[in-house]
Structure formats: C-alpha cells, structure tokens
Amino acid sequence: MSAELNHTPDWVKNAVFYQIFPDRFAWSASVEKPGNFEPWESAPTPDGFKGGDLIGVQEKLDYLEDLGVNAIYFNPIFQATSNHRYNTHDYFQVDPLLGGNQAFTQLLTEAHKRNIRVVLDGVFNHVGRGFYQFNHILEVGPKSPYIDWFHIHRFPLNAYSNSANYDCWWNYPPMPQFNHANPQVRRFIFNVARYWLDQGADGWRLDVPFEIKDDEFWREFREVVKTANPEAYIVGEIPSEAQHWLAGDMFDGVMNYQLTHACVSFFGGSRIDVELAKGMMGLPTPEAMDAVKFAQRTQELLTIYPNEFAQAQLNLLDSHDMPRFLSLVREDIQRLYLAYLFTLTYPGAPCIYYGDEIGMTGGRDPDCRKAFPWDKSEWNQQLHDKIRELVLLRHAIPALRTGTYQPLLANGNLLVYMRQDEHDSVIVAINLESSSQTLDIELKELIPDGTVLQDQLGSTQVTIQSGKISSLTLPSMSAVILA
C-alpha cells in the first residue's frame, strides 16, 4: 500500500453531514411517479412508499446550506423494490421513483455548486431477488451460467418462503448474498464503486462490511476508490470498535456507534428509555454514565485509532437503524441539544439525521423513518436555530474541527474539555445537573493569564487568572463555549 492510502480526506474532517432517507425527505412535483403512495404525514409502514425523490432534495439544498450542512450521506438510491432500497436490482440505475440517473446528476451538480459533498450507500454484501444475475438463476435454475455469483444449496430456490436454500442476509430470502470469492463478482462491485465516483459522487458508506469476511476484498476496494478519487471518503457501518478496519489499508472511518452509545448513556442519564434502547445496533443497552466515564470513553475513542482516522469518524447520535435520540431520552429537547453541542465540538465529522434539528421523534424501524414535515408550524424552530448556530460556530473556529481534545474537568454530571490548535483555545463546559453549578477550571498554563474568553452562545465572559477560570456559573442543563 502506498503512503497515500494512509491519508483520510481533509474535507471530511471539516464536514458536517446530513443523513437523508430518500423516500422520506422531500417530494418534488416535477418527478413523474405512479400512484399508490402513503399520505406524507401518516405513520410510516415497513413496506409503504411516501414518494420522496432526489429532485425534492435538490429543491431543499437552500435549506441544508442555510443549516450549515456541507455533506450529505444518502441511504441507498439505486433501483430496488423497497422503500429502504437495501435490496438492489440495478447498481447502475438510480431508482425511477427517485427521478432516475438524470435526477442524481442534476442534484450532484447543484450540491457541488454549493460545496456540498455527496456520499452514497454501497450495499455490496447482498442484492435483491430482482438483481439480474440472481433473477436469472431464479428463472433458469441449475443451468444458469450465473450460479457461481451466489451460494446456492438446493433447487428449486425457496425465494419466497421463510426457509431460503441459498445464503442470504440474516436468512432473509429477499436479500441473497454475493459469492465474494468469485473474481467476476469482485470486478462487478469494484466497477460499480468506480463508476459512481467517476460520475462525481464523493465517497461510499458501506453497508454491513463486516459480513464480507475478506480483508483482501476491502483492501482492493480501497485501492479502486482511491485511484478513482484520492479524496473520496470510505466509511464503514461497523458498530463495534473498528481498529481492524482503520489501520490505513481499508476504511477512512466508521459510523461511530461506539460514540453514539456513550452519548445516549451520558446525555440520556436518568431519562434513557431503557426498553426502547434495548438491542440498539446490537450494542449493550445504554445505562446512565457519569462525566468521568464519558470523558474517559470519548478520549479512548480518539486514541484507539491513528489520529488521521480518528478525525474521519462519522459521529452520529442516531440513524435509520435505531430509535431517534429524542425518543431515547423521552423527548427531552435540552438533552438532545446538549448532545448535539457535544458532537459539534468533538473531533470527527458530526452527522445530523434528517429532522433531528426540528425535533422529530421516532421509535424502532419504521418509526424512525418518518417523512420530514415541511410545514414549519410542526417544527421546534428554537431547536433548529440553536443547532444551526452550533454548526456555523464549528465552521467558524478551526480548533473545533481539527484541534486537540482534552478533558479538563469531569465530576458527576459536569464535563469541561478544551479544543486547541496553534491559533485558538476553546473551552466547552456542560452542566447536566438539575441545579446551577459554579466551578473553577484548572488550566495548568494551557492558556496564558490575562486571556479573555467570550461565550459564543451568550454573554458570559471570563478572564484567565492564576492559571484558571474561577467561579464560572452554569445554570442547570446548560453549556458554554468559551473562545
């Protein structure tokens, strides 16, 4: 591997992502569609379609730009027969319900004009029953030339029963698994990866890559991607610690569910809905965590990977695969806000799951995949404005993006940490206690005496004296960002 492969894209370290589930974000009247859609505002169902599309996203780019978003991660957009599109039929065709290839090209052009990057969901472990090569086997049987593209055990195929006789994702017949040992399959996947980067996509989020138990496959994938575009982002869906995949030869980052778990535990505290949180991404049920443990864990998650890769993590509070954070903390808006304040002042690329910024709630799938309400009367406008303020602050102060991270004080539900680079020192203090707290923060010469720091979110001003900040008062459930 060349040294270049140990580099992760600099734009990712400066990105604020926005995750979009395409069927549920925005509907454009300019995309011709068949009928039979569920009402936009009705509760989502596992199999129903709302009719969101990519031109709808394009028409909302002004909204995203205003929010400060400069990268989008899309759930799958390729032709498939489900609202989630994780059962791909054709990797070279954007689903007609989303507007087809032309809609993607148009969206990408408009996004790039605004310096918004676009990362696609790569579902390369399994396909749909309608994927041509699998459908060929389904129709032709044991004489099909494509039989070695999959692991078939017996004929006829039980493709529509509960007992599939071929390898499929979690024994789910609609999602047959590729035979990745087949060189043709590998070439096909690498061609897909290269094709969409050549079309202008800015990277791949990889679905369940841990299920492809072949390191050489992922090393080759990285080489294909980085040859096509050295600045393309490769982010894997790995809920566990991911040292194995972040050694420089496979991925740039992972969906940081380890951080998600810690954030639910600390910011959720006594408000965690334990029943709802059970089984979240296959991780242990989150339990209330104090600031000491949270400070340790957030430091640890930056040190278990090389710094270049620690800074390219996709840091999320929730996603399409788990209950929304707001529902996990029993709809406590302030806890959601403070958790976003943390992720937006922590190393790595923060990711906002569509609608979190306006207070959308949602339990387990499909409830976490509701349609975005474009009627502003349904928004928590104050939350939206405060999250926007945090995003813009992150963009304004480089130390909040790529500076060092150093906890300074952790006690009970009080957390203070510093982000620092050669130009700026920023101190973030968070009080999750139910009462106001007054604290002294020892700085041990990290910032010179006489330095005046101003809260970027309010009117508080402090002066460093005798190597510390003295008598800083934080109301309950509040935070300051001193810079």
XYZ file of C-alpha atoms in Angstrom:
483
model
C 0.000 0.000 0.000
C 1.304 3.455 -0.842
C 1.677 6.056 1.923
C -1.142 7.997 0.249
C -3.589 5.305 1.345
C -2.848 6.186 4.992
C -4.328 9.628 4.388
C -8.002 10.368 5.013
C -9.823 13.136 3.113
C -9.262 16.567 4.653
C -12.770 17.683 3.657
C -14.271 15.025 5.927
C -12.509 16.493 8.979
C -14.224 19.794 8.158
C -17.615 18.363 7.215
C -20.999 18.478 8.881
C -23.019 15.617 7.396
C -26.767 15.305 6.985
C -28.202 11.815 6.562
C -31.159 11.522 4.190
C -33.510 8.560 3.771
C -34.592 9.404 0.196
C -38.199 8.158 0.305
C -38.935 10.357 3.331
C -37.172 13.706 2.952
C -38.810 15.745 0.186
C -41.250 15.198 -2.675
C -40.955 17.146 -5.933
C -43.933 17.624 -8.221
C -41.517 17.656 -11.175
C -40.707 13.925 -10.848
C -43.279 11.795 -12.645
C -44.356 8.899 -10.449
C -47.017 6.193 -10.393
C -49.690 6.347 -7.678
C -50.407 4.403 -4.519
C -48.241 6.422 -2.105
C -48.978 6.642 1.607
C -50.015 10.109 2.786
C -46.830 12.056 3.551
C -47.851 12.894 7.117
C -49.186 9.388 8.009
C -47.158 6.993 10.168
C -44.598 5.089 8.070
C -45.116 1.374 7.432
C -42.432 -1.256 6.710
C -43.448 -1.675 3.065
C -45.208 1.558 2.076
C -43.757 4.351 -0.051
C -44.064 8.088 0.646
C -42.616 9.172 -2.685
C -39.649 11.340 -1.694
C -37.162 11.847 -4.548
C -33.801 13.386 -5.435
C -35.196 16.477 -7.152
C -37.073 17.063 -3.878
C -33.674 17.034 -2.132
C -32.265 19.386 -4.762
C -35.139 21.803 -4.126
C -34.234 21.773 -0.410
C -30.496 22.413 -0.851
C -31.001 26.040 0.211
C -32.429 24.732 3.499
C -29.417 22.454 4.027
C -26.938 25.159 3.067
C -28.575 27.566 5.499
C -28.287 24.929 8.242
C -24.542 24.813 7.526
C -24.528 21.279 6.121
C -21.677 20.651 3.672
C -22.003 16.887 3.121
C -24.951 14.540 2.553
C -24.996 10.814 3.240
C -27.804 9.162 1.297
C -29.353 5.832 2.187
C -29.456 3.677 -0.999
C -30.649 5.368 -4.184
C -30.339 2.526 -6.700
C -33.230 0.681 -8.315
C -34.884 -1.665 -5.821
C -38.329 -2.804 -4.656
C -38.398 -1.476 -1.101
C -38.645 1.960 0.446
C -35.191 1.474 2.025
C -33.596 0.113 -1.204
C -31.157 -2.244 0.531
C -32.246 -4.966 -1.939
C -30.603 -3.591 -5.088
C -31.844 -4.636 -8.529
C -29.542 -2.488 -10.662
C -26.452 -0.722 -9.311
C -26.117 1.409 -12.441
C -29.631 2.870 -12.327
C -30.927 5.376 -9.799
C -34.448 4.255 -8.851
C -37.047 5.777 -11.229
C -39.188 6.648 -8.177
C -36.319 8.936 -7.111
C -36.126 10.528 -10.567
C -33.578 8.217 -12.212
C -29.968 8.912 -13.186
C -30.772 12.362 -14.556
C -32.132 13.474 -11.168
C -28.943 12.325 -9.453
C -26.736 14.143 -11.970
C -28.798 17.305 -11.528
C -28.718 17.065 -7.716
C -24.967 16.402 -7.673
C -24.281 19.426 -9.913
C -26.356 21.722 -7.685
C -24.877 20.290 -4.461
C -21.306 20.717 -5.723
C -22.055 24.329 -6.724
C -22.734 24.900 -3.020
C -19.628 22.914 -1.955
C -21.861 20.168 -0.536
C -20.342 16.680 -0.942
C -22.478 13.604 -1.612
C -21.718 10.141 -0.181
C -23.657 7.116 -1.436
C -24.689 3.928 0.371
C -22.802 0.925 -1.012
C -24.762 -2.278 -0.403
C -22.198 -4.800 -1.618
C -22.854 -7.732 0.706
C -26.276 -8.668 -0.683
C -28.670 -7.823 -3.516
C -32.401 -8.112 -4.235
C -34.204 -11.023 -5.864
C -34.660 -8.813 -8.919
C -30.880 -8.362 -9.395
C -30.341 -9.663 -12.943
C -27.857 -12.457 -12.182
C -29.918 -13.791 -9.269
C -33.148 -13.446 -11.218
C -31.506 -15.450 -13.999
C -30.874 -18.320 -11.563
C -34.412 -17.967 -10.233
C -35.836 -18.314 -13.753
C -33.382 -20.802 -15.301
C -32.414 -22.981 -12.316
C -29.252 -25.116 -12.131
C -28.365 -24.451 -15.801
C -27.864 -20.710 -15.217
C -24.327 -19.519 -16.082
C -24.544 -17.149 -13.083
C -24.849 -19.896 -10.494
C -21.408 -19.101 -9.016
C -22.353 -15.491 -8.274
C -24.185 -16.774 -5.166
C -24.076 -19.660 -2.700
C -26.944 -21.908 -3.812
C -27.591 -25.017 -1.719
C -30.561 -26.689 -3.479
C -33.108 -26.277 -6.257
C -35.766 -25.120 -6.723
C -34.936 -21.895 -4.867
C -37.177 -21.071 -1.905
C -37.017 -17.394 -2.774
C -40.458 -16.539 -1.417
C -40.605 -18.722 1.700
C -39.174 -18.349 5.182
C -36.580 -21.077 4.602
C -34.207 -19.869 1.906
C -31.928 -22.572 0.472
C -29.220 -20.101 -0.542
C -27.040 -17.739 1.517
C -28.893 -14.516 2.254
C -28.649 -11.637 4.691
C -29.828 -12.820 8.121
C -31.647 -15.708 6.364
C -33.946 -13.151 4.740
C -34.874 -14.525 1.259
C -35.346 -11.099 -0.446
C -31.615 -10.382 0.079
C -29.344 -13.065 -1.478
C -25.661 -12.710 -0.571
C -22.937 -12.396 -3.197
C -20.204 -15.003 -3.506
C -17.299 -12.583 -2.991
C -14.754 -15.318 -3.774
C -15.885 -15.172 -7.413
C -13.485 -12.837 -9.333
C -16.349 -11.714 -11.594
C -18.409 -10.626 -8.580
C -15.466 -8.692 -7.190
C -14.835 -6.999 -10.539
C -18.514 -6.123 -10.829
C -18.586 -4.465 -7.370
C -15.340 -2.574 -7.995
C -16.734 -1.348 -11.322
C -19.838 -0.048 -9.539
C -17.674 1.728 -6.950
C -15.541 3.342 -9.642
C -18.480 4.230 -11.920
C -20.320 6.433 -9.404
C -17.113 8.157 -8.298
C -16.461 8.902 -11.977
C -19.982 10.383 -12.115
C -18.949 12.751 -9.294
C -20.017 11.043 -6.049
C -17.687 11.904 -3.153
C -17.495 8.581 -1.371
C -19.127 5.394 -0.164
C -20.795 4.447 3.092
C -20.512 0.654 3.224
C -23.441 -1.396 4.472
C -22.583 -4.309 6.859
C -18.987 -4.603 5.551
C -18.097 -6.878 8.491
C -20.234 -9.567 6.825
C -17.767 -9.726 3.917
C -15.098 -11.618 5.827
C -12.307 -10.996 3.346
C -9.744 -8.308 4.131
C -8.210 -8.538 0.661
C -11.576 -7.611 -0.851
C -11.674 -4.396 1.193
C -8.016 -3.601 0.545
C -8.671 -3.889 -3.175
C -11.847 -1.835 -2.786
C -9.835 0.945 -1.136
C -7.290 0.909 -3.920
C -10.013 1.123 -6.590
C -11.738 4.012 -4.789
C -8.605 5.995 -4.008
C -7.302 5.533 -7.558
C -10.580 6.908 -8.926
C -10.581 9.800 -6.436
C -7.878 10.100 -3.733
C -10.228 12.393 -1.756
C -13.214 10.000 -1.798
C -14.476 9.020 1.672
C -14.857 5.350 2.644
C -16.937 4.935 5.810
C -17.991 1.521 7.081
C -21.036 0.562 9.109
C -19.124 -1.101 11.960
C -20.992 -0.786 15.288
C -18.115 -2.341 17.310
C -14.671 -0.858 17.882
C -13.040 -0.861 14.464
C -9.243 -0.957 14.873
C -9.083 -3.795 12.335
C -10.653 -1.687 9.567
C -8.939 1.611 10.420
C -5.282 0.651 10.170
C -4.791 2.523 6.885
C -5.490 -0.228 4.370
C -9.314 -0.434 4.339
C -11.662 2.361 5.514
C -11.199 6.040 6.371
C -13.753 5.973 9.196
C -16.755 4.128 10.555
C -20.236 5.122 11.645
C -19.202 5.833 15.218
C -21.933 3.912 17.070
C -19.481 3.485 19.966
C -19.692 7.261 20.463
C -23.483 7.138 19.913
C -23.759 4.614 22.752
C -21.665 6.803 25.074
C -23.726 9.908 24.193
C -27.043 8.163 24.879
C -25.596 6.953 28.197
C -24.234 10.338 29.341
C -26.698 12.838 27.872
C -29.648 10.499 28.393
C -28.719 9.862 32.015
C -31.781 9.191 34.147
C -34.051 9.914 31.158
C -32.984 6.926 28.988
C -35.946 4.893 27.775
C -34.320 1.552 28.562
C -36.976 -0.557 26.811
C -36.658 1.461 23.615
C -32.849 1.385 23.798
C -32.640 -2.426 24.088
C -30.823 -4.045 21.187
C -29.712 -0.697 19.742
C -27.306 -1.603 16.896
C -26.519 -4.869 18.681
C -24.744 -2.968 21.473
C -25.382 -3.373 25.216
C -28.409 -1.441 26.487
C -27.162 2.065 27.390
C -27.111 2.832 31.120
C -26.659 6.219 32.780
C -22.967 7.192 32.635
C -21.277 9.912 34.674
C -18.933 12.575 33.321
C -15.788 10.751 34.485
C -16.611 7.638 32.448
C -17.818 9.711 29.499
C -14.609 11.774 29.458
C -12.554 8.572 29.569
C -14.556 6.917 26.794
C -14.510 9.940 24.481
C -10.724 10.198 24.895
C -10.287 6.474 24.390
C -12.263 6.551 21.121
C -9.738 9.063 19.778
C -6.685 7.046 20.833
C -7.613 3.519 19.691
C -7.258 4.639 16.045
C -4.430 6.538 14.311
C -5.196 10.269 14.586
C -5.741 10.602 10.826
C -8.587 8.060 11.073
C -9.945 9.203 14.446
C -10.583 12.587 12.803
C -12.506 10.976 9.933
C -15.117 9.164 12.050
C -18.785 9.732 11.201
C -20.140 10.844 14.578
C -23.875 10.303 14.861
C -26.498 10.402 17.599
C -28.985 8.249 15.699
C -29.791 6.877 12.250
C -32.322 4.968 10.145
C -31.328 1.785 12.032
C -32.182 2.833 15.592
C -34.720 4.896 17.546
C -34.222 8.639 17.303
C -32.142 10.169 20.081
C -35.026 12.407 21.157
C -37.245 9.379 21.741
C -34.440 7.537 23.564
C -34.276 10.422 26.080
C -38.075 10.587 26.492
C -38.401 13.701 24.307
C -36.174 15.875 26.496
C -35.251 18.565 23.938
C -32.478 20.069 26.053
C -30.689 16.706 26.316
C -30.826 16.317 22.535
C -29.499 19.861 22.104
C -26.602 19.325 24.542
C -25.716 16.017 22.857
C -25.540 17.828 19.512
C -23.498 20.572 21.164
C -21.035 17.868 22.164
C -20.797 16.127 18.768
C -20.431 19.513 17.041
C -17.478 20.396 19.290
C -15.756 16.976 19.178
C -13.209 15.620 16.645
C -14.606 13.747 13.653
C -17.412 14.541 11.233
C -20.734 15.161 13.017
C -23.798 13.778 11.251
C -27.346 15.089 11.697
C -30.060 12.525 10.955
C -32.696 14.313 8.869
C -35.278 16.029 11.079
C -33.367 15.783 14.364
C -32.767 19.525 14.070
C -36.516 20.268 14.148
C -37.322 17.818 16.951
C -38.529 14.751 15.044
C -39.218 11.720 17.226
C -39.316 8.038 16.319
C -39.066 4.610 17.869
C -37.710 1.497 16.202
C -37.870 0.991 12.419
C -40.107 2.015 10.647
C -40.999 4.754 13.170
C -37.501 6.280 12.971
C -38.057 6.778 9.220
C -40.976 9.225 9.230
C -41.481 11.756 6.452
C -39.936 15.186 7.067
C -42.718 17.717 7.857
C -42.167 20.797 5.678
C -44.942 22.689 7.471
C -42.864 24.908 9.794
C -45.671 25.028 12.358
C -44.671 21.425 13.176
C -41.025 22.336 13.805
C -39.285 23.119 17.040
C -37.923 26.310 15.482
C -35.890 27.212 18.568
C -34.055 23.867 18.447
C -33.439 24.315 14.713
C -31.949 27.769 15.237
C -29.736 26.613 18.115
C -28.373 23.626 16.180
C -27.744 25.891 13.185
C -25.824 28.244 15.497
C -23.632 25.327 16.638
C -22.959 24.182 13.058
C -21.944 27.682 11.980
C -19.733 28.022 15.071
C -17.943 24.779 14.172
C -17.284 26.123 10.674
C -16.044 29.451 12.097
C -13.464 28.028 14.542
C -10.971 25.527 13.057
C -9.958 24.312 16.560
C -13.473 22.846 16.945
C -12.842 20.705 13.882
C -9.222 19.625 13.921
C -7.831 20.826 17.257
C -6.780 18.529 20.080
C -9.400 17.272 22.559
C -8.563 17.400 26.246
C -10.999 16.863 29.138
C -10.216 19.379 31.922
C -12.861 18.540 34.499
C -15.280 15.650 34.952
C -17.372 15.374 38.055
C -20.872 13.940 38.481
C -22.771 15.368 35.504
C -20.303 18.199 34.854
C -17.968 17.968 31.884
C -15.382 20.523 30.751
C -12.997 19.990 27.837
C -10.710 22.016 25.625
C -10.259 22.041 21.842
C -6.984 23.668 20.900
C -4.867 24.345 17.815
C -1.981 26.757 17.154
C -4.410 29.679 16.788
C -7.280 29.092 19.206
C -8.182 27.591 22.545
C -11.858 26.774 23.066
C -13.301 25.598 26.369
C -16.621 23.775 26.371
C -18.394 23.351 29.717
C -21.570 21.250 30.002
C -23.782 21.007 33.090
C -26.250 18.115 33.055
C -27.072 18.552 36.763
C -30.609 19.516 37.785
C -29.235 22.568 39.594
C -26.971 25.500 38.810
C -23.232 24.794 39.326
C -20.301 27.099 39.989
C -16.910 25.733 39.051
C -13.226 26.512 38.972
C -11.354 25.161 35.935
C -7.622 24.497 36.293
C -5.811 25.243 33.025
C -2.197 24.455 34.079
C -0.690 27.095 31.765
C -2.604 25.779 28.729
C -3.868 29.318 28.132
C -1.865 32.436 29.179
C -3.058 34.548 32.134
C -4.971 37.639 31.113
C -6.657 35.905 28.156
C -10.310 36.916 27.893
C -12.728 34.229 26.660
C -16.227 35.003 25.453
C -19.137 32.550 25.454
C -20.026 32.053 21.788
C -23.627 31.236 22.706
C -24.330 34.000 25.233
C -22.964 36.967 27.160
C -20.675 35.232 29.686
C -17.087 36.476 29.651
C -14.169 35.105 31.680
C -10.545 36.137 32.206
C -7.810 33.579 32.878
C -6.082 34.415 36.189
C -3.527 32.374 38.131
C -3.806 29.600 35.518
C -7.513 29.029 35.952
C -11.062 30.122 35.297
C -12.667 30.950 38.656
C -16.315 30.877 39.708
C -17.878 30.069 36.332
C -21.602 29.605 36.969
C -23.599 27.292 34.700
C -27.384 27.066 35.029
C -28.836 23.546 35.136
C -28.898 21.636 31.813
C -26.811 24.239 30.009
C -23.459 24.767 28.343
C -20.980 27.462 27.359
C -18.449 27.502 24.532
C -15.697 29.888 25.581
C -13.388 31.157 22.839
